[in-house]
Each structure stands twice: as structure tokens, then as C-alpha cells.
XYZ file of C-alpha atoms in Angstrom:
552
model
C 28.226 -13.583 -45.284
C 30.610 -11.285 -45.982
C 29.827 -8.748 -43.479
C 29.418 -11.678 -41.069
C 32.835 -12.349 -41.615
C 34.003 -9.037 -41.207
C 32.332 -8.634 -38.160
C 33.931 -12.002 -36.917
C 37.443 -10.889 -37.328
C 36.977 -7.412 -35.788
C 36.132 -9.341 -32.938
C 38.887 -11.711 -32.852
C 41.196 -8.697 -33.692
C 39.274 -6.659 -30.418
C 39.244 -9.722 -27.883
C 43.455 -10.231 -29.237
C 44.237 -6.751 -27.583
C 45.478 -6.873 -23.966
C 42.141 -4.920 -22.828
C 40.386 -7.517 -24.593
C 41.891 -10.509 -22.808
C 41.953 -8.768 -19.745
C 37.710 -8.444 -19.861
C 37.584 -11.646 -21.306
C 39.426 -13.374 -18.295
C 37.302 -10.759 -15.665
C 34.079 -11.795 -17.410
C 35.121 -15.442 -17.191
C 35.614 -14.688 -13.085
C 32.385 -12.889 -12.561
C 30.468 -15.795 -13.742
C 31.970 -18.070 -11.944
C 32.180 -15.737 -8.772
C 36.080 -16.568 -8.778
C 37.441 -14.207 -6.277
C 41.130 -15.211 -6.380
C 41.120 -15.120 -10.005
C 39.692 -11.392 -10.092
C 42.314 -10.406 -7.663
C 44.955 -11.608 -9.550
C 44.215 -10.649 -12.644
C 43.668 -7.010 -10.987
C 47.217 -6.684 -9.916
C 48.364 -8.092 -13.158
C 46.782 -5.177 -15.086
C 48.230 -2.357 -11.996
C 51.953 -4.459 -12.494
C 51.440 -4.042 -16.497
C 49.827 -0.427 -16.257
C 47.244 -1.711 -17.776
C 44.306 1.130 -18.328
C 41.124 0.018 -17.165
C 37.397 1.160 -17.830
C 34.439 2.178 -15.501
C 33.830 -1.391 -16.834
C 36.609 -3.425 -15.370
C 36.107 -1.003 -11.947
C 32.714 -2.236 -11.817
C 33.157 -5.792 -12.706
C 35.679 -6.170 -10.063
C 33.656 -4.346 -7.110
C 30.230 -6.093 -8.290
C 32.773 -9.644 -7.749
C 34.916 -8.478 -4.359
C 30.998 -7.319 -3.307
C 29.238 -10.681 -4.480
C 31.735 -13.009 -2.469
C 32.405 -11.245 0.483
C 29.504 -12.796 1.822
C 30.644 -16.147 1.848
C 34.394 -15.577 3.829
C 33.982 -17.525 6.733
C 37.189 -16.013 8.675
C 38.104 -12.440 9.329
C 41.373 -11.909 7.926
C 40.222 -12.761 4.661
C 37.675 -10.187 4.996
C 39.540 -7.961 6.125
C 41.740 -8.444 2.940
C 39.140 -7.947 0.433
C 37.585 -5.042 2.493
C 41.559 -3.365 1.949
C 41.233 -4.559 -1.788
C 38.175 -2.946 -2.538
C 39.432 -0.175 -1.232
C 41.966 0.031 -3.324
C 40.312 -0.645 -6.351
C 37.585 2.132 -5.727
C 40.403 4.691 -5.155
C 42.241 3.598 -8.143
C 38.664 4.559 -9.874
C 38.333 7.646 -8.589
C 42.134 8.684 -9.243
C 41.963 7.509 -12.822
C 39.352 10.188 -13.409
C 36.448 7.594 -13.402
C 33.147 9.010 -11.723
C 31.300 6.031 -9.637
C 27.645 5.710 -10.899
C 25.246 3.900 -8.079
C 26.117 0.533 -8.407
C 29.782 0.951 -7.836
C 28.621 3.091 -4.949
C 26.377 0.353 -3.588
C 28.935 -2.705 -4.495
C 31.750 -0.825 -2.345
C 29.017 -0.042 0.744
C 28.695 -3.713 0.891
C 32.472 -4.320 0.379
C 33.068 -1.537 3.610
C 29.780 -3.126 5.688
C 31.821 -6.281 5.781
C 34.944 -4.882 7.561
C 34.769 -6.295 11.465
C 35.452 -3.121 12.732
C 33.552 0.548 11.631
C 32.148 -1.225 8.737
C 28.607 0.265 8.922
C 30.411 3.665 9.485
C 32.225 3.551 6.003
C 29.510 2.205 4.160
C 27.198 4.785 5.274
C 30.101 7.222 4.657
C 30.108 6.398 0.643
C 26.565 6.806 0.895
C 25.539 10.167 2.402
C 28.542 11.318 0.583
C 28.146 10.056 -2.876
C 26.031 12.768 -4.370
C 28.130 15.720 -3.494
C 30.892 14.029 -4.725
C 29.910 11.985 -7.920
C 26.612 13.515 -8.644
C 25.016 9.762 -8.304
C 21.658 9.244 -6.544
C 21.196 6.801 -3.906
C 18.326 4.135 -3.732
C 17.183 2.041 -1.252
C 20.006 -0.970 -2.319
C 22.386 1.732 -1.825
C 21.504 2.196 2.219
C 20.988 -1.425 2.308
C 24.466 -2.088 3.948
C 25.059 0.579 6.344
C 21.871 0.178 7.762
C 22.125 -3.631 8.666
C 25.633 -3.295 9.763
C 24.115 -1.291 12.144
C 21.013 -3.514 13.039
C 22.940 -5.965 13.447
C 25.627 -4.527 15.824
C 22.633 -3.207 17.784
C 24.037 0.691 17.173
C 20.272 1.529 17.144
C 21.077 5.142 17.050
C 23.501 5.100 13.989
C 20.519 2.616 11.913
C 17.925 5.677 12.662
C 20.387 8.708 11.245
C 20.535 6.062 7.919
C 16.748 5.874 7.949
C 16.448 9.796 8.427
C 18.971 10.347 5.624
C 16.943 8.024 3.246
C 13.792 9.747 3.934
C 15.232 13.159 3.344
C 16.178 11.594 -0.092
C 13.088 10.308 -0.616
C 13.799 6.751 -0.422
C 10.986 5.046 1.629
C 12.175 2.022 3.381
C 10.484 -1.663 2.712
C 9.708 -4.608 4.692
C 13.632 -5.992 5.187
C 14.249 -2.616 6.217
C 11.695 -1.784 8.836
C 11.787 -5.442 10.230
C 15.804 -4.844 10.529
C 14.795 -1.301 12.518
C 12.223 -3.294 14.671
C 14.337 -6.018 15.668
C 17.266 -3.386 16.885
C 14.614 -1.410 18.928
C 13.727 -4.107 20.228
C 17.265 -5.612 21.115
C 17.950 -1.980 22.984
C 14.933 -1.651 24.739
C 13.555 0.839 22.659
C 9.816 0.237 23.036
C 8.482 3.394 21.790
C 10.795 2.804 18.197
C 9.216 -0.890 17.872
C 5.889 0.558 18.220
C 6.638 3.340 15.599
C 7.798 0.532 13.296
C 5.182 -1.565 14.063
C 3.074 0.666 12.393
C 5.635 1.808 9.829
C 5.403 -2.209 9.230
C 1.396 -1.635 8.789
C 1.187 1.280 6.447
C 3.813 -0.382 4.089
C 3.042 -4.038 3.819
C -0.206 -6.385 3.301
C 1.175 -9.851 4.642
C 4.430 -10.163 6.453
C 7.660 -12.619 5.478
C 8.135 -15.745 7.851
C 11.600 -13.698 8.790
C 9.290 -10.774 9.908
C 6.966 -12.826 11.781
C 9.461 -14.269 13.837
C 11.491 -10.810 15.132
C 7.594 -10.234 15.965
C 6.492 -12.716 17.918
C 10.420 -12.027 19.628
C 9.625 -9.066 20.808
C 6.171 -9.766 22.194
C 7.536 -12.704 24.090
C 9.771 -10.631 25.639
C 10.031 -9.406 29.198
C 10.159 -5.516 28.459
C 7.314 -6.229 25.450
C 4.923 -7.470 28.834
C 6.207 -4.459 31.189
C 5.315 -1.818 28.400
C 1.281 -0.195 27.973
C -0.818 1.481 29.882
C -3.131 -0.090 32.501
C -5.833 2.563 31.897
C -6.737 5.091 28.637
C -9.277 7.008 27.350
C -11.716 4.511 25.519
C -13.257 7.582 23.665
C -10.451 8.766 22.511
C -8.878 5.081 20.940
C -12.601 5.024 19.292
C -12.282 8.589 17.601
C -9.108 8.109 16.541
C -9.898 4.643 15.201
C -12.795 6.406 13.136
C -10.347 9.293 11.660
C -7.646 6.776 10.667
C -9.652 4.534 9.001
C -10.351 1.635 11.214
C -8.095 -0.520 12.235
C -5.724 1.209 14.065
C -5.620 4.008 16.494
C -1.784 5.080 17.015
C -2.026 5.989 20.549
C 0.796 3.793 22.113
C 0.963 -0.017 23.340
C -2.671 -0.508 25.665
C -2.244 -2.956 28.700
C 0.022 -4.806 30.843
C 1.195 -8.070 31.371
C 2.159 -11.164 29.316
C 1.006 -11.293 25.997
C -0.432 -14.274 24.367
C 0.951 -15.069 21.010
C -0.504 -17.267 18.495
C -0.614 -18.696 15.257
C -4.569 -18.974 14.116
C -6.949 -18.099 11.212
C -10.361 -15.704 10.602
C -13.356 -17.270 9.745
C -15.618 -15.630 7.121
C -16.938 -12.974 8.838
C -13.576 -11.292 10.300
C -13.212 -12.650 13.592
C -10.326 -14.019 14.508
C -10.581 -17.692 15.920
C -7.988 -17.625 18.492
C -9.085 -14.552 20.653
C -12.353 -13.723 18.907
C -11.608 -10.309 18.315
C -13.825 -9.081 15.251
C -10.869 -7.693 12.593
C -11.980 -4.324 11.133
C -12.926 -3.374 7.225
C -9.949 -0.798 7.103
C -10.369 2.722 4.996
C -8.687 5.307 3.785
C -7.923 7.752 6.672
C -10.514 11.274 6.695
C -7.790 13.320 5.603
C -6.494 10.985 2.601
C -10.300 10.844 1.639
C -10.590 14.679 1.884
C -7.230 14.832 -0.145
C -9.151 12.555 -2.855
C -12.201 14.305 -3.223
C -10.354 17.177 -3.818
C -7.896 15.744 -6.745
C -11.441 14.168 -8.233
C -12.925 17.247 -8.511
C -9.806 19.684 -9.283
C -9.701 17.029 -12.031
C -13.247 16.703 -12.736
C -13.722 20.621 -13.148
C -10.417 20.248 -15.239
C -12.538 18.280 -18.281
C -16.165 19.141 -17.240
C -17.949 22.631 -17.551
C -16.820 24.354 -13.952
C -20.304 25.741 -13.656
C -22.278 22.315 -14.002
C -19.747 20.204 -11.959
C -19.673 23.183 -8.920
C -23.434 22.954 -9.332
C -22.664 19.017 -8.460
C -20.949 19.671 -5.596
C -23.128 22.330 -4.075
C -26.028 19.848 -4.152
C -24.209 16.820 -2.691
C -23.598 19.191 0.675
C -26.977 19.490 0.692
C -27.898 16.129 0.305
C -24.820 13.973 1.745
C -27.096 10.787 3.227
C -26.599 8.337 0.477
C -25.277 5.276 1.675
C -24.574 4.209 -1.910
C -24.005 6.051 -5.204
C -25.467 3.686 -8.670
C -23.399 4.070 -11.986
C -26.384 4.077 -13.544
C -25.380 3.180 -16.893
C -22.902 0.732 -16.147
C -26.035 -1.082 -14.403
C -28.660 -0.143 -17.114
C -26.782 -1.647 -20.207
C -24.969 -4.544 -18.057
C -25.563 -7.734 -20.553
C -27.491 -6.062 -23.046
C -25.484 -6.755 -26.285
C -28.195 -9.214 -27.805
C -30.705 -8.672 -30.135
C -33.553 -6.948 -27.749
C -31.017 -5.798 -25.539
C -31.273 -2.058 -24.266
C -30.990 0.349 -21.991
C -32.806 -1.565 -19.184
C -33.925 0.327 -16.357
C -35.687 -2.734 -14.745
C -32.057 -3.969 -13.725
C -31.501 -0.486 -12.555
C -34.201 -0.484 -10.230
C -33.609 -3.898 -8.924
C -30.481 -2.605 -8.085
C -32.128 0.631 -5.913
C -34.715 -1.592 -4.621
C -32.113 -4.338 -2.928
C -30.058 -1.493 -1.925
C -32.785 0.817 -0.145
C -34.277 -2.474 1.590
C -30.717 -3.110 2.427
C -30.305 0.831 4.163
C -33.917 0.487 5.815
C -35.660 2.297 3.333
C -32.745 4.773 2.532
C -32.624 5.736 -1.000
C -29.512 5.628 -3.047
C -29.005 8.172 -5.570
C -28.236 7.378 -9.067
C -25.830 9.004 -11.513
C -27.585 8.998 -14.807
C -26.624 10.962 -18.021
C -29.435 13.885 -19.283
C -29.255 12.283 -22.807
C -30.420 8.934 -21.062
C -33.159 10.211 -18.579
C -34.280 12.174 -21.715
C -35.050 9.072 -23.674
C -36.380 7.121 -20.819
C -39.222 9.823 -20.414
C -41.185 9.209 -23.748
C -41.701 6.223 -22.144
C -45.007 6.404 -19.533
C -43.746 3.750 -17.259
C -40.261 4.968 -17.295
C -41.868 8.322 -16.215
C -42.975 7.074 -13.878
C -40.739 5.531 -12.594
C -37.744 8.420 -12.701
C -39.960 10.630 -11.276
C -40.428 8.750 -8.434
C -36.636 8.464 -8.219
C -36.408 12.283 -8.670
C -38.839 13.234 -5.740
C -36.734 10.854 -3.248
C -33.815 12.269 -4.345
C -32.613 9.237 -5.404
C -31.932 10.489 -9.041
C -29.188 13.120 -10.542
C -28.631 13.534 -14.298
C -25.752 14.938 -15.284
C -25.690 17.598 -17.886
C -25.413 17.413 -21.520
C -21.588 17.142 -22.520
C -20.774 15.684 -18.933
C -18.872 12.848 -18.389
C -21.068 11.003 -15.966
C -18.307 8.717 -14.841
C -16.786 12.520 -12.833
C -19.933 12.491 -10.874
C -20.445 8.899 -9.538
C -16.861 9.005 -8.659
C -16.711 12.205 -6.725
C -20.205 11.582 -4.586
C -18.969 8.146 -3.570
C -15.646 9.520 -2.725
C -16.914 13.264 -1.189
C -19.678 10.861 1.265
C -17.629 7.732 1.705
C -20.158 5.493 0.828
C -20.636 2.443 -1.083
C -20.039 2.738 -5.302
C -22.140 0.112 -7.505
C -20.421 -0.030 -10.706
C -18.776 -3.315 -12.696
C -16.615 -0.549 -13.990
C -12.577 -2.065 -13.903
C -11.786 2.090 -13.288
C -8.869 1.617 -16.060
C -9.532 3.963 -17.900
C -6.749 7.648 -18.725
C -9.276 9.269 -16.394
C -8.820 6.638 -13.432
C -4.996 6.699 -14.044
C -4.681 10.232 -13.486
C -5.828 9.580 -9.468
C -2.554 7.252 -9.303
C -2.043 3.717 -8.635
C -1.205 3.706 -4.724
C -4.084 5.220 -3.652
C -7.177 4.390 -6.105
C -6.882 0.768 -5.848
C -7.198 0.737 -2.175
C -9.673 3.354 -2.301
C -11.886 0.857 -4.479
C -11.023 -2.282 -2.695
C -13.186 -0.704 0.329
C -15.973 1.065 -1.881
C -16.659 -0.557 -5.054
C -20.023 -2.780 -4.611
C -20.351 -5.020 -8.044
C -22.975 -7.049 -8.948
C -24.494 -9.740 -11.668
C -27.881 -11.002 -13.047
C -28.279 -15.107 -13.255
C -31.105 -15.638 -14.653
C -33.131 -12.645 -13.484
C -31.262 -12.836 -9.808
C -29.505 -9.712 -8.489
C -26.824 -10.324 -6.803
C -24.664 -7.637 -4.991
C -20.798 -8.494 -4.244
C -20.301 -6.327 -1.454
C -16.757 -5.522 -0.485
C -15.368 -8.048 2.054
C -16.337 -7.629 5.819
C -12.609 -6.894 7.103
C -9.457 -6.093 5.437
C -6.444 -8.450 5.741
C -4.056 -6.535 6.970
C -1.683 -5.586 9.557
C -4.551 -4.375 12.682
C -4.226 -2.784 16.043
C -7.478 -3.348 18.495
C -8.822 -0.710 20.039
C -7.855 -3.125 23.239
C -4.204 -2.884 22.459
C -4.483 -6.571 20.891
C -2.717 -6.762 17.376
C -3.668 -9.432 14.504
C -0.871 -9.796 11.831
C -1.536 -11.793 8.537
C 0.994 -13.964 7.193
C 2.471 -14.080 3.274
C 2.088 -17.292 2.966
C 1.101 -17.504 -0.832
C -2.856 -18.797 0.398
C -5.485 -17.931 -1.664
C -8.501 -19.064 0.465
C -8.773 -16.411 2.760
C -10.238 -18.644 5.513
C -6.921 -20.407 5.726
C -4.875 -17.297 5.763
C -2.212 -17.544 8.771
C -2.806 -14.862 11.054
C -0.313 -14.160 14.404
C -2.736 -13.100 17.120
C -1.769 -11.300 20.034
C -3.805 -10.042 22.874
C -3.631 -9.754 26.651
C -6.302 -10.418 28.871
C -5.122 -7.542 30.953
C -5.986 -5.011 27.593
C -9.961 -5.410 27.198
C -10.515 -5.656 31.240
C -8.631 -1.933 31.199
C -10.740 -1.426 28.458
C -13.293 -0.755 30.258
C -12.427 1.569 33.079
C -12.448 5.279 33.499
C -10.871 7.342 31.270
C -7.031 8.534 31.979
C -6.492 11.882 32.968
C -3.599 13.831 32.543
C -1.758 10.647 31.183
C 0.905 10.965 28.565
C 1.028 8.070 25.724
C 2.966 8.141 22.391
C 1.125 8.969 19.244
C 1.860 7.876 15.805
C 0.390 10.156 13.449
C 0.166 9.972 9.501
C -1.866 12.768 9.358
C -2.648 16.068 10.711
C -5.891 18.525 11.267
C -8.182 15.998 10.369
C -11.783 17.122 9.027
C -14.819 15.420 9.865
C -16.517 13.956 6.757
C -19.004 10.987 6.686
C -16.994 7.766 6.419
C -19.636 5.113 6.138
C -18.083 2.554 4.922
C -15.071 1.884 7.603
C -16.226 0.079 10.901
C -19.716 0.456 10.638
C -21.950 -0.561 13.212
C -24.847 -0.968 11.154
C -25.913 -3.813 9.421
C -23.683 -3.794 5.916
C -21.937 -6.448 5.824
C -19.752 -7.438 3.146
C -20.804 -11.065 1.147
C -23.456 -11.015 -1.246
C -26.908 -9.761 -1.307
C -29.992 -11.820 -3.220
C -32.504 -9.890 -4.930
C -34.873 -10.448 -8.263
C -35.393 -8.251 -10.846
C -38.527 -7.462 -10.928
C -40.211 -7.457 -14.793
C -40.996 -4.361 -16.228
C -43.047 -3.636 -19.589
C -39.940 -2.251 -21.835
C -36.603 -1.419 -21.594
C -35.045 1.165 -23.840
């Protein structure tokens, strides 16, 4: 109680001090966002010489920067724009180093000012680390660049985006929409194409603001005048293959008007509108290559080098597999009952669906030595792995191996399909990163589950919902519109007749397009799981185990 007390009346005694009223009275203005009030109390504390804190500085920008906004008129603007001013200065002369935010609050205080706003703004920012030793982030560009969006200085909004990339701030949706929309305002078709894209590679679903400066620009008269009439079909298709799928990069395809609609995709991936079949999107060949090589830098990190360089040098030697079995993760999936084992008859329900599935191609399964050893004293087991063995259809890792390395790195190295229930959470997983994996598995990782002696496979879904570009020059663009049935999903479609009929024709010689490239020198690896013209399609697959004498 005592110390209560105490503690009480050093308050009382701190908020009694002029400082003290004078934060009291600025707290009291920030939370009601009274702008007037701020102000006045500001020149109260320059008329009484009153010494203020990075504190106060802040308080007073984060207020002049919070209400600015709302100033209908542009004298009044222009007045707060001067205050601001003044107040940052003040800072600065009183010895008081600006930190980010006060940075950021002032850009937005400058942004405001009718005339050069965007030009101070951007002025704090590209400035602010030589002078104050503060780091900008992506809040910090904010106002600069949509002073100049929105003024249409298209020219000025790129040199912000260039300076945030060269600090390693990576622009998000508001940003690249904003970027778009000028581009498209100027006439700058080749910029909305590169943001287009930009648009693609950064975002799954795009805002309701997005979707309109989209279907804008492809409504527009210059969006109908700009394509090509005539490309190289071959080379849309190859570079569709190397990126992934679902996009090729090689510049708007067509003339004419473009049709632009609101629709959905039924359950297969074709789009109801134009029935254009959406693509299952990958990781580009030279991210996969990339990925490989992290698995197994990281692999040979923890394993014996010897036994995992052994690994790889047989996988070039046999890369066919169309999918690589975790085969413990399947063998000892449900078995924590009483009789419950290691049961290789779900394992080989699991290669027998999948090689009737691949017409009689084998998978290959990743098993531990320690395991297969076991599983031989049995005769039917024997059998069985032998059989496995002289398909090639069976590895076993090495004793003191983490199996988990292997499965991993042949699914990744080939491209192919990964049956596992494995979640992939654990240190070992984390160390690949969480941009990257997770979309790496969305396209590869096949799960499955007994009911009642059923297989069934969960194969990965049959397209990808995101932004795509046809190799026709038709685009499909899926909506964020919080819908968790995918077969309601709002898509924008937008083709033009013109685009498939072109399709078609010879190839173009000697024609120059624009090319948007994320990556370079890319290597030819197998990539079986993105656009496939064969018959795996996502969904699930039906099989029964088949009853074997004895697990183990």
C-alpha cells in the first residue's frame, strides 16, 4: 500500500510539472485527433520555451500526419503542410535525430502539399539514412509514391520504386496496383504489362480496388490496340514449361477488343466464361534447380557426404519416377493400436494405385536400412521388397541416415509427385524457408488415408488459383473475396477472340516483343508435375488395400 502510494504521488508530482501537463494535454489531442488543439498547444510550448522530447515531436507529426487527410480545402493544407514543417525542423535543430516514423509521418505531411508534394516527401525519404541513420520501409515510400500515381508523374513513381528496391523493400499489392493504374493513365503499355506480372508473382487473389484499375485498363482503347497479331507458338509453350506454367512473359498476344468478365472455374480448372483450361502452376526450372541444391547442400550438411553423394549419383541414373513414397510415413500410418505395426500391405497399396495410375511406371520408395532389414526375416516381405528392388522401385537409405533428406531431395531433384502425410514442420523443413517450401509442397505433396481398408490418394488440385496468363494472350485473375468453396471463387476473365485464331498461325520472324524475366540461364530438368499432358489429374484416387499375411 505504501509503495502504491508512493508511486501515486510521484505521479501526481511528474504530471504537475509543465512537461507533464504539456504531454498530458498532447496525449488528450492525439486521441481525439484534435488538430487545432495540437497546434495550439505547440506554439504555447515555442512562446514559453518550453523543451520538448523526441516524444512530443512525434506525437505532434503522427497528429498533423493523421488529419491531414481529412482537410477538405487547400489553404488549410497548405497550413499544416508549413506547420509540419516547422515542427520537424524545430526537431532536427534541437539536436533530436528522426527515427522512421517521424520520417514517414512528415512524408505524408509533405505528400499533402498541392504543389511538389510528392517531390518533398520522396526528398525526406531517399535522404533520411544519410542524414539520420534511420532505415526506410515500405510505409515510409508510401507517400511519395502515390503523390506521384496520382498526379500521373509516371516517371517520378518508377525512380521511388527503383530506390525501394535498391533498399530492399519489395513493393505490395497497393503499391503495384498504384504503378499499374499510372502506366496505364500515360499510355505506358509495356509498364502495365511488367506490373501485371509484378501483380502475379506477389499476390494470390486481388482486392476489389485492384480488380477495378484492371478491368480499366483492359477496357481501354490503347489496352485493344496493344499485342501482337502473330508469335511464335513454340516459343510461348517453352517458356510456359521453364516458368512453371501459367505464364509465359513474352508481351501482350493479340489484337482487338478484349472481353472482360466476371465468372467462376468449375472443378476441373476451366474457366466457365471462355473455357480456357487454367494451369496447375510450379515452381519455375531454375527456382527448382536452386532447391535441390539448398536440399542437398543441407542434406550433406547432417548426413554422411559419401552415402548422400552416393544418393544423388543414382537418382541421375534413374530420374523416371513419377512419384517418390515416404515409405515410413505410409508403413506406420494408423498403426498405434494393439497389433499395429510396421505395415507394408498399406505400403504396397500405395505403389500399386500409383504404378496403375503411371501405366505401369514404378514409383520408388524411400525406406530406412534398419526397416528393410527387419522386413526381410519375413518370407513374404522378401518377397515382396525384392520385387520392389529389381524394378527399381525400392532405395534404403543407410544406417544413421535421416530418410526424410532422401524423399525430399528425389521429389524435388525429378519434380515429381511426393506421397507423404508428413506436415514438413519440422527444424529440418524450416531451414528451406517459409516463402518457398510451402508453395513448393502445395504443387507436390500427394497425401492419402485408409477408410476401412480403402486407399485413397489426395492428389494436389488440378490448377492453381492464381493470377494466369494463356499461352493465347488471355489472362484469368481470381478475386479475394474471402470464399472458401473454390467453385464459387470470382474469377475476372479476359480473352480476345482475335488471340487463339493468331494462335495458330506461322511463327513470327524477326519480330521484337517484350520479355519479363524472373530468371535467367535456365537448365532443363524434368518438371512433371506443372502442365502435364498426361493423365494426372489432381482429385482423389480409389484403391483397396490388398490383405497381406503379417505386418511388422
Amino acid at each position: 500500500m505504501a509503495s502504491a502510494a508512493a508511486a501515486k504521488k510521484k505521479t501526481n508530482k511528474k504530471n504537475s510539472s509543465r512537461e507533464g501537463q504539456f504531454r498530458h494535454a498532447l496525449d488528450t489531442c492525439s486521441k481525439s485527433g484534435d488538430l487545432a488543439g495540437a497546434l495550439a498547444l505547440y506554439e504555447t510550448a515555442v512562446a514559453e520555451d518550453l523543451r520538448l522530447s523526441a516524444y512530443h515531436f512525434n506525437s505532434l507529426l503522427h497528429i498533423l500526419s493523421s488529419s491531414i487527410e481529412t482537410l477538405g480545402d487547400e489553404a488549410s493544407t497548405r497550413s499544416v503542410v508549413d506547420a509540419g514543417s516547422r515542427i520537424f525542423d524545430a526537431m532536427v535543430a534541437a539536436g533530436i535525430a528522426p527515427n522512421e516514423a517521424t520520417v514517414t509521418s512528415m512524408a505524408r505531411i509533405a505528400a499533402r502539399r498541392p504543389d511538389g508534394g510528392g517531390d518533398l516527401a520522396f526528398d525526406l525519404v531517399r535522404t533520411m539514412e544519410e542524414k539520420y541513420g534511420a532505415t526506410p520501409r515500405l510505409r515510409t515510400y508510401g507517400p511519395a509514391l502515390f503523390a506521384f500515381c496520382q498526379g500521373s508523374e509516371a516517371e517520378k513513381a518508377y525512380d521511388v520504386e527503383n530506390h525501394m528496391v535498391s533498399t530492399g523493400v519489395v513493393p505490395e499489392e497497393q503499391e503495384i496496383a498504384a504503378l499499374l493504374e499510372v502506366s496505364a493513365k500515360v499510355g505506358r503499355e509495356e509498364k502495365v504489362y511488367e506490373y501485371l506480372h509484378r501483380l502475379r508473382s506477389n499476390v494470390r487473389y486481388v482486392t476489389a480496388a485492384t480488380a477495378e484499375i484492371l478491368e480499366r485498363w483492359f477496357r481501354s482503347k490503347l489496352a485493344a490496340e496493344v499485342g501482337s497479331s502473330n508469335w511464335d507458338t513454340g516459343r510461348v509453350k517453352d517458356a510456359i514449361l521453364k516458368n512453371g506454367g501459367g505464364w509465359h512473359g513474352l508481351g501482350w498476344l493479340g489484337k482487338g477488343t478484349w472481353e472482360v468478365n466476371r465468372a467462376n472455374v468449375n472443378a476441373d480448372g476451366r474457366c466457365i466464361s471462355c473455357g480456357q483450361q487454367l494451369a496447375c502452376v510450379d515452381i519455375d526450372q531454375s527456382k527448382t534447380k536452386k532447391f535441390a541444391e539448398s536440399v542437398a547442400s543441407l542434406a550433406m550438411e547432417r548426413e554422411a557426404m559419401s552415402n548422400f553423394k552416393k544418393f544423388q549419383d543414382w537418382l541421375d541414373d534413374h530420374d523416371s519416377y513419377d512419384a517418390i513414397i515416404d515409405g515410413a510415413n505410409v508403413a506406420l500410418y494408423q498403426q498405434n493400436f494393439a497389433d499395429g505395426g510396421f505395415s507394408l500391405s498399406q505400403l504396397d497399396a500405395v505403389v500399386g494405385e500409383l504404378s496403375k495410375r503411371f501405366e505401369n511406371t514404378w514409383p520408388l520408395v524411400i525406406l530406412h536400412n534398419r526397416r528393410v532389414q527387419a522386413l526381410m526375416e519375413n518370407p513374404y516381405n522378401r518377397q515382396l521388397l525384392v520385387t520392389w528392388k529389381s524394378k527399381g522401385a525400392l532405395y534404403t537409405t543407410p544406417s544413421g541416415s535421416n530418410d526424410d533428406w532422401y524423399w525430399l531431395y528425389a521429389a524435388v531433384r525429378l519434380g515429381c509427385w511426393l506421397v507423404t502425410n508428413d506436415e514438413m514442420r519440422d527444424h529440418i523443413f524450416e531451414l528451406l524457408g517459409r516463402s518457398f517450401f510451402p508453395k513448393w509442397k502445395e504443387r507436390h505433396q500427394v497425401r492419402y488415408n485408409f477408410a476401412k481398408g480403402n486407399l485413397t490418394l489426395v492428389m494436389p488440385p488440378p490448377y492453381s488459383t492464381v493470377i494466369q496468363e494463356c499461352e493465347t494472350g488471355s489472362w484469368h485473375v481470381p478475386l479475394d473475396d474471402k470464399c472458401d468453396d473454390e467453385r464459387l471463387q470470382t474469377w475476372i476473365c479476359i480473352t480476345r477472340h482475335e488471340s487463339h485464331q493468331a494462335s495458330c498461325k506461322a511463327d513470327l520472324t524477326g519480330h521484337s516483343i517484350q520479355t519479363i524475366t524472373e530468371s535467367q540461364d535456365l537448365p532443363t530438368i524434368p518438371a512433371k508435375c506443372a502442365n502435364n499432358s498426361n493423365s494426372k489429374r489432381a482429385g482423389c484416387v480409389i484403391g483397396k488395400r490388398k490383405e497381406r499375411p503379417s505386418t511388422f
